C-alpha cells in the first residue's frame, strides 16, 4: 500500500501534532476568543499540486524531503486544498478509491465540492494515457 500523508504530517519537525484532534486541548473548552493555533490570523487555502503529493507517496529520492517539508510547513499554518484534477492525478497510484481516501485524509486536505468518483475514473483514463505515451 502507498505511503499515507498521515505518516508524514502527524508530527511536525518540532514534534507538534498536525492532526488537531490529537492536540491535548481537543474537545476541551478554552477560555479565549480564537481557539485556533494562530489566534487572530486567517488561514489561507493553499492548492497542493499533485506532484508534491506523489513525491511523498513514491518517496521520490530527489524530491521527497523537500515536498514533505514544504507540505508539513503549510499544513501547520494554512488550509491544504485539493481539487478534482489533483485527486484524479494522485489516484493513479491506487487500485481502489478507499485506499486513495485513506491516503488523502479529510482532516488534512479540504476537498472542493465536486463528484470525486468521476475524478477517480478520470485518473484511470490519465493512467491509460501515460502508459500509451511511454510506448
Coordinates of C-alpha atoms in Angstrom, one line a residue:
X1 CA 0.0 0.0 0.0
X2 CA 1.2 3.5 -0.7
X3 CA 2.6 5.7 2.0
X4 CA -0.1 7.8 3.7
X5 CA 0.3 11.5 4.3
X6 CA -0.9 10.8 7.9
X7 CA 2.5 9.2 8.4
X8 CA 4.4 12.3 7.3
X9 CA 2.2 15.0 8.7
X10 CA 1.2 13.5 12.1
X11 CA 4.1 15.3 13.8
X12 CA 5.9 18.4 12.6
X13 CA 9.6 18.8 12.9
X14 CA 9.1 20.2 16.4
X15 CA 7.0 17.3 17.5
X16 CA 3.7 19.1 17.4
X17 CA 0.6 17.2 16.3
X18 CA -0.7 18.2 12.8
X19 CA -4.0 16.4 13.3
X20 CA -5.9 18.8 15.5
X21 CA -8.0 16.0 17.1
X22 CA -4.7 14.7 18.6
X23 CA -3.8 18.0 20.3
X24 CA -4.0 18.0 24.1
X25 CA -6.8 20.6 24.2
X26 CA -9.0 18.9 21.6
X27 CA -12.6 18.6 23.0
X28 CA -11.8 20.9 26.0
X29 CA -13.2 24.4 26.4
X30 CA -10.6 27.0 26.3
X31 CA -11.4 30.5 27.6
X32 CA -10.1 32.7 24.9
X33 CA -11.7 34.1 21.8
X34 CA -10.0 32.3 19.0
X35 CA -9.3 28.6 19.6
X36 CA -7.1 28.0 16.6
X37 CA -3.3 27.6 16.5
X38 CA -2.8 31.2 15.4
X39 CA -5.3 33.4 17.2
X40 CA -6.3 36.4 15.1
X41 CA -4.8 35.1 11.9
X42 CA -6.9 33.9 9.0
X43 CA -5.8 30.6 7.5
X44 CA -5.1 30.8 3.8
X45 CA -6.2 28.0 1.4
X46 CA -3.3 26.5 -0.5
X47 CA -3.9 24.3 -3.5
X48 CA -1.4 21.5 -3.3
X49 CA 0.0 20.3 -6.7
X50 CA -0.3 16.5 -7.4
X51 CA 3.4 16.3 -8.0
X52 CA 4.1 17.3 -4.4
X53 CA 1.8 14.6 -3.1
X54 CA 3.1 12.0 -5.4
X55 CA 6.7 12.8 -4.4
X56 CA 5.7 11.8 -0.9
X57 CA 3.7 8.7 -1.9
X58 CA 6.5 7.4 -4.1
X59 CA 9.3 8.5 -1.7
X60 CA 11.0 10.1 -4.7
X61 CA 14.8 10.2 -4.0
X62 CA 15.2 13.7 -5.3
X63 CA 12.1 15.5 -4.2
X64 CA 10.7 13.6 -1.1
X65 CA 12.5 15.6 1.6
X66 CA 11.6 19.0 0.0
X67 CA 8.0 18.1 -0.7
X68 CA 7.4 16.6 2.8
X69 CA 9.0 19.6 4.5
X70 CA 7.0 22.1 2.5
X71 CA 3.7 20.3 2.9
X72 CA 4.3 19.9 6.6
X73 CA 5.1 23.7 6.9
X74 CA 2.0 24.6 5.0
X75 CA -0.3 22.2 6.9
X76 CA 0.8 23.8 10.2
X77 CA -0.2 27.3 9.2
X78 CA -2.7 27.1 6.3
X79 CA -5.6 25.0 4.8
X80 CA -4.4 22.4 2.3
X81 CA -6.8 22.1 -0.6
X82 CA -7.1 19.6 -3.4
X83 CA -9.4 19.7 -6.4
X84 CA -10.9 17.2 -8.8
X85 CA -7.8 17.3 -11.1
X86 CA -5.3 16.8 -8.3
X87 CA -7.4 13.9 -6.9
X88 CA -7.5 12.3 -10.4
X89 CA -3.8 12.6 -10.9
X90 CA -2.9 11.2 -7.5
X91 CA -5.4 8.3 -7.9
X92 CA -3.2 6.6 -10.5
X93 CA -1.1 5.2 -7.6
X94 CA -4.1 3.3 -6.1
X95 CA -6.2 0.3 -7.1
X96 CA -9.3 1.2 -5.0
X97 CA -10.9 4.5 -4.2
X98 CA -11.0 3.5 -0.5
X99 CA -7.1 3.3 -0.5
X100 CA -6.9 6.8 -2.0
X101 CA -9.3 8.2 0.5
X102 CA -7.2 6.8 3.4
X103 CA -4.1 8.3 1.8
X104 CA -5.6 11.7 1.5
X105 CA -7.3 12.2 4.9
X106 CA -10.1 14.7 5.1
X107 CA -8.6 16.0 8.3
X108 CA -5.6 17.3 6.4
X109 CA -7.0 18.1 2.9
X110 CA -10.0 20.2 2.1
X111 CA -11.8 18.9 -0.9
X112 CA -13.8 21.1 -3.2
X113 CA -17.4 20.1 -3.7
X114 CA -17.1 18.0 -6.9
X115 CA -18.0 14.4 -7.9
X116 CA -15.0 12.6 -6.6
X117 CA -15.9 9.3 -8.1
X118 CA -15.7 10.9 -11.5
X119 CA -12.2 12.1 -10.6
X120 CA -11.2 8.6 -9.7
X121 CA -12.3 7.4 -13.2
X122 CA -10.5 10.3 -14.8
X123 CA -7.4 9.2 -13.1
X124 CA -7.7 5.8 -14.6
X125 CA -8.0 7.4 -18.0
X126 CA -4.9 9.5 -17.2
X127 CA -3.0 6.3 -16.3
X128 CA -4.0 4.7 -19.6
X129 CA -2.8 7.9 -21.4
X130 CA 0.5 7.8 -19.6
X131 CA 1.0 4.1 -20.4
X132 CA 0.2 4.8 -24.1
X133 CA 2.6 7.7 -24.2
X134 CA 5.5 5.5 -22.9
X135 CA 5.0 3.0 -25.8

